[in-house]
XYZ file of C-alpha atoms in Angstrom:
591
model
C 80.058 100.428 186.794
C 78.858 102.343 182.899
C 78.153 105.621 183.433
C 76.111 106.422 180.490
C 76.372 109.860 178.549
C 72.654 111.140 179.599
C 70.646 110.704 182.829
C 67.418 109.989 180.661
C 68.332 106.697 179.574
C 68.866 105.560 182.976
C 66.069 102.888 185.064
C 66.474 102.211 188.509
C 64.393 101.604 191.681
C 65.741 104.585 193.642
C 64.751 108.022 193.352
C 68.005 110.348 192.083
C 67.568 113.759 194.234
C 70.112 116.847 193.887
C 69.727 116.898 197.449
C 72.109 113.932 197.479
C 74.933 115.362 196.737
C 73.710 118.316 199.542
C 73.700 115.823 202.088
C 76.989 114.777 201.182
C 79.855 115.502 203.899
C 83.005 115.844 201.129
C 84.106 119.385 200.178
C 83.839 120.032 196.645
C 87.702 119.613 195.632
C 87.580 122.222 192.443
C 84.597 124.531 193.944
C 86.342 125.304 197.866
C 89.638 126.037 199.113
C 89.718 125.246 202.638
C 93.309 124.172 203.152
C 91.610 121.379 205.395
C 92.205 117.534 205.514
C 89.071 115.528 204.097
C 87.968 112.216 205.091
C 90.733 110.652 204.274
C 93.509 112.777 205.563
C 94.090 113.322 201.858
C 94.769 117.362 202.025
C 92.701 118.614 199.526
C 94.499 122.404 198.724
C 94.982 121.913 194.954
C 92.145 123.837 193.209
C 92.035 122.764 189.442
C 91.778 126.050 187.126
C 90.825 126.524 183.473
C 93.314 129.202 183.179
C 96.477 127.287 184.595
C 99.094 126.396 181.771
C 100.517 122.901 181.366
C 103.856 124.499 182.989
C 101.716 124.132 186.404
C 101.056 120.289 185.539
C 103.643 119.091 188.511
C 102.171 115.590 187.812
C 104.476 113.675 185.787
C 102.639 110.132 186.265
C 99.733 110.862 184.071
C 101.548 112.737 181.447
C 103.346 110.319 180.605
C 100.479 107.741 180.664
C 98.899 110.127 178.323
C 102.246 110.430 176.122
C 101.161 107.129 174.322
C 98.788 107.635 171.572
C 97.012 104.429 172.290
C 96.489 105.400 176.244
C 95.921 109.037 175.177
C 93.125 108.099 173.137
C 91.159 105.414 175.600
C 91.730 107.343 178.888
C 90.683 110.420 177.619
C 87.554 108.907 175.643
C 87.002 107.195 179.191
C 87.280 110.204 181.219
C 85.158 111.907 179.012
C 81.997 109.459 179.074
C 82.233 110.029 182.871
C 82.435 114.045 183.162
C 79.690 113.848 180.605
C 77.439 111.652 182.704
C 78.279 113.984 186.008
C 77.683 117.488 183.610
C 74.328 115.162 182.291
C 73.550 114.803 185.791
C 73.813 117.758 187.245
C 71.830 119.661 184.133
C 68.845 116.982 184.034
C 68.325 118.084 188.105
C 68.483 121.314 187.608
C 64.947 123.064 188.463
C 63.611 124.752 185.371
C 62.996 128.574 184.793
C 61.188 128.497 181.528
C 57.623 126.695 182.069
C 55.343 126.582 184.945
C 54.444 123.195 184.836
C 56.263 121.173 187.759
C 59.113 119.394 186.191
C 58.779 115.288 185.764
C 60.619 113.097 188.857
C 62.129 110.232 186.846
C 63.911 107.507 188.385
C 67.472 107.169 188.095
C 70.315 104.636 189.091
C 72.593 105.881 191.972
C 75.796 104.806 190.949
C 77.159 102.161 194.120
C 80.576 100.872 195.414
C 81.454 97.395 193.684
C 82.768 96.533 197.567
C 80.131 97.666 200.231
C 77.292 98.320 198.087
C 76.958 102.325 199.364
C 74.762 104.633 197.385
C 78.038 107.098 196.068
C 76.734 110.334 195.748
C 79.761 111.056 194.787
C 81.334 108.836 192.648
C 84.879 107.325 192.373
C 85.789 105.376 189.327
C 89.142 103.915 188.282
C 90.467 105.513 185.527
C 91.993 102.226 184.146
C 89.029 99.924 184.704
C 85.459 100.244 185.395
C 85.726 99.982 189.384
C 83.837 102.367 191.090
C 84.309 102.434 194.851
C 83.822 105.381 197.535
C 86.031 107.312 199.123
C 85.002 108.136 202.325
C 85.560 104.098 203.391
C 88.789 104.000 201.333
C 87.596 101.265 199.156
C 89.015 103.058 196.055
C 91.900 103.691 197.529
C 92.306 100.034 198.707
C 91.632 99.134 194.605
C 94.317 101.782 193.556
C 96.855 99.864 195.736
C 96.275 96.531 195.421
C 95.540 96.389 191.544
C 98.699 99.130 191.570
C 96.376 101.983 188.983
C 97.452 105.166 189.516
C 94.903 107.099 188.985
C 91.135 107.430 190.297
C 88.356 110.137 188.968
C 85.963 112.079 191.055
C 83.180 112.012 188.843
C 81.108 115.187 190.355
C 84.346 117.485 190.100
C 86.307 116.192 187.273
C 89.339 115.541 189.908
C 91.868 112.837 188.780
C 93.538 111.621 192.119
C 97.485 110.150 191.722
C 98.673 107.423 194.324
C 102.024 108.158 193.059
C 101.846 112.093 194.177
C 99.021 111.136 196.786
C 96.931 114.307 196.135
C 94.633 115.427 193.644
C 96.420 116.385 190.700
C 95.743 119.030 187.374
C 95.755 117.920 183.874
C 95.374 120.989 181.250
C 93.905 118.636 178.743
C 91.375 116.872 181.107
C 90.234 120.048 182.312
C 89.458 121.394 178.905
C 87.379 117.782 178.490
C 85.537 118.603 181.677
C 84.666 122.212 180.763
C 83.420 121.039 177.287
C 81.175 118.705 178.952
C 79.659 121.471 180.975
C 78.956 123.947 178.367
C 77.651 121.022 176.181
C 75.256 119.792 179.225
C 74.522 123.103 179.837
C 73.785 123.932 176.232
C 71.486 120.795 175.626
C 69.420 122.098 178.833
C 69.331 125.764 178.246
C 65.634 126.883 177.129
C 67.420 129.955 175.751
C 66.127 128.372 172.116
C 67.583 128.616 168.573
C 64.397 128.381 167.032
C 60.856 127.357 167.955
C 61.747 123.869 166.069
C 64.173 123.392 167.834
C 65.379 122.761 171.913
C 68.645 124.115 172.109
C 70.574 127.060 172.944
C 72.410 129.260 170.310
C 75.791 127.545 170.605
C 78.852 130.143 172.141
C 80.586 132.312 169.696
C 83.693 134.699 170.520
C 83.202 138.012 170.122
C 85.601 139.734 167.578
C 86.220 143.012 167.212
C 85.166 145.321 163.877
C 87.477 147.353 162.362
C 85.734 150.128 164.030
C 84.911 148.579 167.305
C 88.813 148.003 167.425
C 89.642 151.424 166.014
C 86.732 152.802 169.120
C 88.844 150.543 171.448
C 92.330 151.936 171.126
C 91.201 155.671 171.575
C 89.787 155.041 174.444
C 91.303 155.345 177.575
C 91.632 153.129 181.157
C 90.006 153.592 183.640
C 91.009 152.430 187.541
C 87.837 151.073 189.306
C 89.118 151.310 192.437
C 86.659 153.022 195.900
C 90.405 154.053 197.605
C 88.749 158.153 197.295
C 88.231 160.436 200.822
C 85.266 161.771 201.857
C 85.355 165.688 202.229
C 84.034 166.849 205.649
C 81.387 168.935 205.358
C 81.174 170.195 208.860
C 81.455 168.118 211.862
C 80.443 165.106 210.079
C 83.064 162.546 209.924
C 80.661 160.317 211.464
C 78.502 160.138 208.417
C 82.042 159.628 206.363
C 83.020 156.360 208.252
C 79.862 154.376 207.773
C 79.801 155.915 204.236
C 82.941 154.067 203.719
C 81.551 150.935 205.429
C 78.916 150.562 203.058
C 81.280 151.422 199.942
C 84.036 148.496 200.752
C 80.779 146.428 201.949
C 80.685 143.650 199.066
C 77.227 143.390 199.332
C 76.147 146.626 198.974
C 78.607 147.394 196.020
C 77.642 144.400 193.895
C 74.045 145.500 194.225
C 74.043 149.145 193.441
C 76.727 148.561 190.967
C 74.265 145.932 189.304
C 71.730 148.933 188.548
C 69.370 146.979 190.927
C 67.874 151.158 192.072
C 68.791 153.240 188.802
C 68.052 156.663 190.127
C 67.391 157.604 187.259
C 63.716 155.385 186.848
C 63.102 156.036 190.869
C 60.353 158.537 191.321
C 60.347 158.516 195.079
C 61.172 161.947 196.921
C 64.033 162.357 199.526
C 64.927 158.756 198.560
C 68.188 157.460 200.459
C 68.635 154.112 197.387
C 69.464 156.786 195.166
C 71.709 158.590 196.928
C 73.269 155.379 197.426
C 73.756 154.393 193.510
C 75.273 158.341 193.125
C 77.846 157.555 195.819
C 78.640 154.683 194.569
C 78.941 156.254 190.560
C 80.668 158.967 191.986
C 83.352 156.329 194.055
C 83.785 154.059 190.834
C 84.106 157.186 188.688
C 87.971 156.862 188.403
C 88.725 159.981 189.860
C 90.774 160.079 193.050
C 89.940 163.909 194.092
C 87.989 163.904 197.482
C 84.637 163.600 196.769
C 81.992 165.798 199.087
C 78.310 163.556 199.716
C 76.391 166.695 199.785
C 73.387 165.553 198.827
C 73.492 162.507 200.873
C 73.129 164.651 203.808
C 70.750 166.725 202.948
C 68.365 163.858 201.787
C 69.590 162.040 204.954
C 68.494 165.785 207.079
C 65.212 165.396 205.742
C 64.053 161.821 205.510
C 65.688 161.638 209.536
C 64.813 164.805 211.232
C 66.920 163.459 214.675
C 70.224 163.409 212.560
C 69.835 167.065 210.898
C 71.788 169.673 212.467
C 75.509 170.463 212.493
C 76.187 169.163 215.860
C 78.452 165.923 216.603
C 76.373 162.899 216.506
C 76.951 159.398 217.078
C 77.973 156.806 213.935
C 76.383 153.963 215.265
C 73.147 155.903 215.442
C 73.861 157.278 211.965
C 74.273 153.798 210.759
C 70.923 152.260 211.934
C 68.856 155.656 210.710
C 70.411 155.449 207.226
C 69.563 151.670 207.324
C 66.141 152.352 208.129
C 66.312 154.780 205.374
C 67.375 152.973 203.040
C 64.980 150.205 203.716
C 62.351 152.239 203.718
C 62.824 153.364 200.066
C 64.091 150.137 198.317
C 62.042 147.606 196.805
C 61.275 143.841 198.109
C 59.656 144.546 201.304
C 56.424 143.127 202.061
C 54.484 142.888 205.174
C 55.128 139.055 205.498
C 58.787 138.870 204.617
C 61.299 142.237 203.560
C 64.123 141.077 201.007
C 65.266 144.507 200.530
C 69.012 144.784 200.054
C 69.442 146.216 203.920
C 67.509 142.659 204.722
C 69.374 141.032 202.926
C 72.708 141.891 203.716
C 72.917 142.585 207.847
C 69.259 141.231 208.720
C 69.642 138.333 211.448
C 67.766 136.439 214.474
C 68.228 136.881 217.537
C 66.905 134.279 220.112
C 65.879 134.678 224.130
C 65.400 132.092 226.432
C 63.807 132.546 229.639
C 64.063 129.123 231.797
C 62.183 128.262 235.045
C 64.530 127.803 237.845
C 61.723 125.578 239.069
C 60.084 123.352 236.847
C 62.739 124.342 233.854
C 59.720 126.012 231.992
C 61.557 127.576 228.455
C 60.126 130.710 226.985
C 61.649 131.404 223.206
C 61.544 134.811 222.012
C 62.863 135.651 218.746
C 63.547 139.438 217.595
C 65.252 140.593 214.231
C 68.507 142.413 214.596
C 71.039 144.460 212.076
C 73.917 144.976 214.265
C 74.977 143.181 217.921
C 75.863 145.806 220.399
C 78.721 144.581 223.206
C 79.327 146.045 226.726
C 83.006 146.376 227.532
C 84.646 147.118 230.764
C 86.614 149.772 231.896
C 88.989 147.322 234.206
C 89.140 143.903 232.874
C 89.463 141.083 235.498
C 91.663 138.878 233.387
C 93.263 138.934 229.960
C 90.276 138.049 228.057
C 87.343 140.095 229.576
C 88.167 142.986 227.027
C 88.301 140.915 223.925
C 85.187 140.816 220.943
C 85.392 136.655 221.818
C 85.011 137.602 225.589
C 82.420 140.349 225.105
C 80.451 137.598 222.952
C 81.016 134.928 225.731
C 79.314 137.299 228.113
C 77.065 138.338 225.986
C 75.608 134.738 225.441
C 75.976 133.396 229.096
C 73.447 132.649 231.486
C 72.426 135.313 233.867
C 69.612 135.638 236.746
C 66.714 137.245 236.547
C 65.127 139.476 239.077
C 62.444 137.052 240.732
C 60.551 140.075 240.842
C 60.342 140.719 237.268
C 59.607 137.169 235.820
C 56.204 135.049 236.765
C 56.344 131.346 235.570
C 53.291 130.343 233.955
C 53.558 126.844 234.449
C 54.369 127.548 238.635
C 51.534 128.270 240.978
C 52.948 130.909 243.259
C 53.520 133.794 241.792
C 57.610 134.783 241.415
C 59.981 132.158 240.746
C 64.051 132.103 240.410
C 64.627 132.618 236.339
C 67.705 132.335 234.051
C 68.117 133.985 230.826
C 70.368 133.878 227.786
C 70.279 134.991 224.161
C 71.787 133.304 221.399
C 71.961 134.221 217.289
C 69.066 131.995 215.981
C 70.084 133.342 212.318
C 73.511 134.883 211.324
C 73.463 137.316 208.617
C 75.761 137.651 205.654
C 77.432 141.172 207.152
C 77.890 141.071 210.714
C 78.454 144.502 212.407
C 79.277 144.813 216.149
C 78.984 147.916 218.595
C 81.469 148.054 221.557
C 79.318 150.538 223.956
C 82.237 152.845 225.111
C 79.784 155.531 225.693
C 77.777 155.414 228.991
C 74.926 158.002 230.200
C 74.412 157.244 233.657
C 74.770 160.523 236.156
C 76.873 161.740 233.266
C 78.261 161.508 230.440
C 82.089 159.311 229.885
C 83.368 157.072 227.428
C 85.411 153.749 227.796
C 88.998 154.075 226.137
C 89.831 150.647 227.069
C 91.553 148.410 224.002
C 89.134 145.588 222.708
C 91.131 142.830 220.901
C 89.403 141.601 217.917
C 90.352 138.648 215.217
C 90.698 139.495 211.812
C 88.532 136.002 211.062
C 86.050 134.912 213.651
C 84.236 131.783 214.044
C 80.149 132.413 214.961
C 79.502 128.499 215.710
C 79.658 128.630 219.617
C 77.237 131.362 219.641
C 74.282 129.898 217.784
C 71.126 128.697 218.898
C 71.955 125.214 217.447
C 75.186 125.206 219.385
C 73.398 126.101 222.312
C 70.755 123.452 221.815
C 72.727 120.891 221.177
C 75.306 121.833 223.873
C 77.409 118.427 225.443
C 76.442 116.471 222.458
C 79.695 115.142 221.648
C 78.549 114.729 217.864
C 79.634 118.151 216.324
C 78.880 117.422 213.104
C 74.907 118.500 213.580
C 76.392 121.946 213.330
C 77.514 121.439 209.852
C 80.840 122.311 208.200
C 82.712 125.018 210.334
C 83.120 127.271 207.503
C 79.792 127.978 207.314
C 80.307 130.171 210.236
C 83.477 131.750 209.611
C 83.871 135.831 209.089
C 86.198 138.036 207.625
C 86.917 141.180 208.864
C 86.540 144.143 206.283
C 85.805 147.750 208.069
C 86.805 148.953 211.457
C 85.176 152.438 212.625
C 87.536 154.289 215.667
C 86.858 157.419 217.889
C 89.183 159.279 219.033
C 89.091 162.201 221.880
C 86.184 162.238 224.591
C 82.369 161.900 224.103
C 81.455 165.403 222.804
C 84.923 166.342 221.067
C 85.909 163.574 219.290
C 87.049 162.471 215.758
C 86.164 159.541 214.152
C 88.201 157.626 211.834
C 88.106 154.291 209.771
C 90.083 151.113 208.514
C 88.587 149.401 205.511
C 90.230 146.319 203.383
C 89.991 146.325 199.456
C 90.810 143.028 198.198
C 93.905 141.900 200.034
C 94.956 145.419 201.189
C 94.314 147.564 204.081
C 93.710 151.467 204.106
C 93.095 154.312 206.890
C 90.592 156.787 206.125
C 90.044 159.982 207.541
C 87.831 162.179 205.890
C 89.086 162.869 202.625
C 92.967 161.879 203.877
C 93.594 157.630 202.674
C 96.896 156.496 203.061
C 97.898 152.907 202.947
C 97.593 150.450 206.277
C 98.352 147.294 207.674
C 96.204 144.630 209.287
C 98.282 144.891 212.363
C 97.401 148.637 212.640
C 94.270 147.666 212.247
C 94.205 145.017 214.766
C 95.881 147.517 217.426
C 93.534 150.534 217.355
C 90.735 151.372 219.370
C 87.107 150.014 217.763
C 84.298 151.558 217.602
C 82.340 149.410 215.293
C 83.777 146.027 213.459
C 82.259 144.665 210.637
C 82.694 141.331 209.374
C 81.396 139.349 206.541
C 80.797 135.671 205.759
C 83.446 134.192 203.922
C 80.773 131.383 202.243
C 77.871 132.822 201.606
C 74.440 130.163 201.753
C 73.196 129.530 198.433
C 70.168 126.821 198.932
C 68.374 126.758 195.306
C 66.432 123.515 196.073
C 64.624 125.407 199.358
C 61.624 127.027 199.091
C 61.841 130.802 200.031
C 61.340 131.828 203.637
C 58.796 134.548 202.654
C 56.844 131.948 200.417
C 56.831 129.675 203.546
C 55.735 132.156 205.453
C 52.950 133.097 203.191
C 51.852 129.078 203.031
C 51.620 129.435 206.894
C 49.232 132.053 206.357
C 47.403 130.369 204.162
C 47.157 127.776 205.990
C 46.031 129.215 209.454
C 43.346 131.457 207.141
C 42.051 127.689 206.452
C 42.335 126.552 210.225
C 40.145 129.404 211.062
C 37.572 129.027 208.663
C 37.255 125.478 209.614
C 36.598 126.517 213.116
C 33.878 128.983 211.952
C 32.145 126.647 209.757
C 31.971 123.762 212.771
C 30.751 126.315 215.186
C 27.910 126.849 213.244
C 27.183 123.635 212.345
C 27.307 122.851 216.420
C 25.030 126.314 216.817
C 22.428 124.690 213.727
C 22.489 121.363 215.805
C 21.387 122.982 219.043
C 18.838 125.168 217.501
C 17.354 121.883 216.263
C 17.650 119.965 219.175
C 15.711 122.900 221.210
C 13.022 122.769 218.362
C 12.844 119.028 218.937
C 12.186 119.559 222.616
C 9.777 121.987 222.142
């Protein structure tokens, strides 16, 4: 099987879609890191790297293939043709940015196994001949052994595989052939142009310092970018410091206000929380490690949410949905169809509930936007895992009756009928936050200081609508790759003391390391301390995020619906009058 250098020059009979490789069930071996066996038991927990050095290379097979000058030469010129194609490939499907004409479908071959035939959307090829074979049904694998060649390459990643080590192996000077392909692809495709004349990009060029850039850079002095700085307390309002600090080690949020994406500077709204938001998180990034006092936060904060002004205690978790609302309210990106503010963005999910029939198993779907999931927690657990975030979930999910009072089927004649209802998480968001309700206002007023176990990771899968749906299926691969569900813990918020004279305090992660925060007091933590205190409020976030370029936008769906009910509706209008014209003339005619 050729692979040749550009995807233009290819005819075929079969459509070549970037959705292909989408569809495809193989990790990406140099993209993710799961640790995991793939399809072939082979485990796949060798990550190439640009930066590596050749001490790394632990493969002694193909270095000393490569040691000849004759093999150096052939294998390299053949390993380049085929990273070439793949970087070809992947440029030529890329969707264009620069015109607004809809981009040409061409048809291309889809590379196939010489054995079975099988469309490879991902492509194996024998680095000392021109089989190509696929992986997932071992063909290539079954050439390696019986023709005894070492070594295979994954053609979409640039991964050499070794029988002899039996994992995918690093080679310093194939990976610099692979990441001259890409920024050669990528440069051919770029409409970034030169000139008018001609279609290509201004080629790469390192910078290098002037004398007096380099004289400019050795007076000036470091500074630490670190967000490890206490909050002062300005009066009874450590509960305002603790989501503060949620929303400073919140990945999310930093990347966008640290992108300039609401320079206060340009804003002209009044009393608006965004800019509060890009001071707090100048003043964190600053460099300095003094406490720093969010004055003006609150008073912005007192006057755009009249219920949290005052210096009595209130409640974090109501403090965290006002200045949500807040900040919503005064960034940019909402729209009355769809809102992609940042606050959207970041914690917005579904939230499903089904309503069944007891009777005729009538479903009624209702789904509801949510920011945060809040928990109920017992004061005496039953057994060992009733107190736990995985049991409060589990309960929160489950089945329970309805009051036949308070549901009516539509579908049953009768009136009342026996009803079941359950929510699930039709959409999860990228930050998850979950309220433990430890507070309770019935005759009066107590909290719940029972311990809540929670995971430092978490898993989201069982709890989905699609999980539900598909529930006893013994497929589980319609749910997609586990890791798309998986959550990282990064900010715990804990209260301390009873429900009127109590102190709240926070854990928060930065990078790999854990810190306590109370008020304007940080000191180093562990997980395990973590782990073992009392939660209030846990955030996690997703440790993959989704990145789907070749969907359409939800919002722009949204607004096609629209459209396209506007259309229905008109439709109906214009054949009720023509029915209303008819009539008028078939009185006349009777007349």
């Amino acid at each position: 099987m050729e692979f040749p250098d550009s995807p233009q020059s290819e005819q075929g009979s079969s459509d070549y879609s970037s959705n292909a490789l989408q569809n495809s069930q193989l990790p990406l071996l140099d993209t993710y890191d799961f640790g995991d066996p793939d399809d072939s038991g082979h485990a796949s927990s060798h990550t190439l790297s640009s930066e590596a050095s050749d001490a790394q290379e632990h493969c002694t097979h193909l270095t000393e293939l490569l040691s000849r000058a004759d093999s150096n030469s052939r294998y390299t010129a053949k390993y380049k043709s085929l990273v070439t194609w793949a970087a070809n490939m992947s440029s030529f499907n890329r969707p264009s940015i620069s015109s607004n004409r809809p981009a040409k479908r061409r048809k291309v071959l889809i590379p196939e196994c010489d054995l079975c035939q099988a469309p490879l959307h991902r492509p194996f090829v024998c680095l000392l001949c021109n089989y190509s074979g696929c992986w997932k049904g071992q063909h290539m694998i079954t050439h390696l052994e019986q023709q005894q060649h070492r070594f295979c390459v994954d053609v979409r990643s640039g991964s050499v595989f070794c029988t002899s080590c039996d994992d995918f192996i690093y080679n310093s000077a194939f990976e610099r052939v692979r990441a001259a392909a890409d920024l050669q692809a990528e440069e051919n495709g770029a409409r970034f142009q030169e000139s008018k004349s001609k279609n290509v990009r201004k080629s790469f060029e390192p910078w290098t310092p002037s004398a007096t850039e380099t004289n400019l850079l050795q007076k000036s002095t470091n500074v630490l970018c670190q967000e490890r700085r206490g909050l002062i307390n300005l009066g009874a309002t450590c509960y305002m410091n603790v989501i503060l600090q949620t929303f400073i080690h919140n990945p999310l949020l930093r990347n966008f206000f640290l992108s300039d994406k609401h320079p206060r500077e340009l804003c002209k709204n009044k009393n608006c929380l965004c800019c509060e938001m890009d001071k707090l998180f100048t003043e964190i990034y600053s460099g300095s490690t003094a406490p720093y006092g969010p004055v003006s936060f609150l008073t912005t904060m007192w006057k755009a949410a009249t219920e949290m002004s005052g210096y009595q205690q209130h409640d974090a978790h109501e403090f965290f949905i006002a200045a949500l609302n807040q900040i919503h309210a005064t960034s940019k990106g909402s729209t009355s169809i769809f809102c992609k503010c940042v606050v959207h963005s970041t914690f917005a999910g579904q939230l499903q509930s089904e309503v069944q029939c007891g009777k005729c198993g009538n479903v009624t779907s209702v789904v509801d936007p949510m920011l945060e999931i809040t928990l109920e927690i017992k004061g005496e657990p039953a057994g060992p895992n009733d107190n736990t975030l995985v049991g409060c979930l589990r309960r929160f999910t489950q089945s329970e009756k309805l009051d036949p009072k308070g549901y009516t089927c539509t579908k049953c004649p009768g009136g009342s009928q026996d009803a079941t209802k359950r929510f699930s998480i039709r959409k999860l968001p990228p930050v998850l936050c979950f309220t433990l309700k430890r507070f309770e206002h019935n005759t009066g007023a107590s909290k719940i200081d029972a311990h809540v176990r929670f995971p430092s990771s978490l898993n989201m899968a069982p709890y989905t609508s699609l999980a539900a749906g598909i529930k006893g299926v013994k497929d589980e691969s319609l749910l997609g790759h586990p890791t798309m569900y998986d959550y990282e813990l990064f900010a715990v918020v804990n209260h301390k003391g009873k429900v009127d004279t109590g102190h709240y305090t926070n854990f928060a992660r930065l990078q790999d390391e854990w810190y306590h925060f109370d008020d304007e007091k940080v000191t180093p933590a562990t997980l395990r301390e973590c782990l073992d205190s009392r939660a209030y409020m846990c955030v996690y976030v997703k440790r993959h995020l989704d990145y789907k370029p070749h969907q359409t936008p939800s919002y722009i769906v949204a607004q096609q619906q629209l459209a396209a009910k506007e259309k229905e509706k008109e439709k109906e209008k214009e054949k009720e009058k023509e029915s209303a014209t008819m009539k008028e003339l078939a009185d006349l005619a009777a007349i």
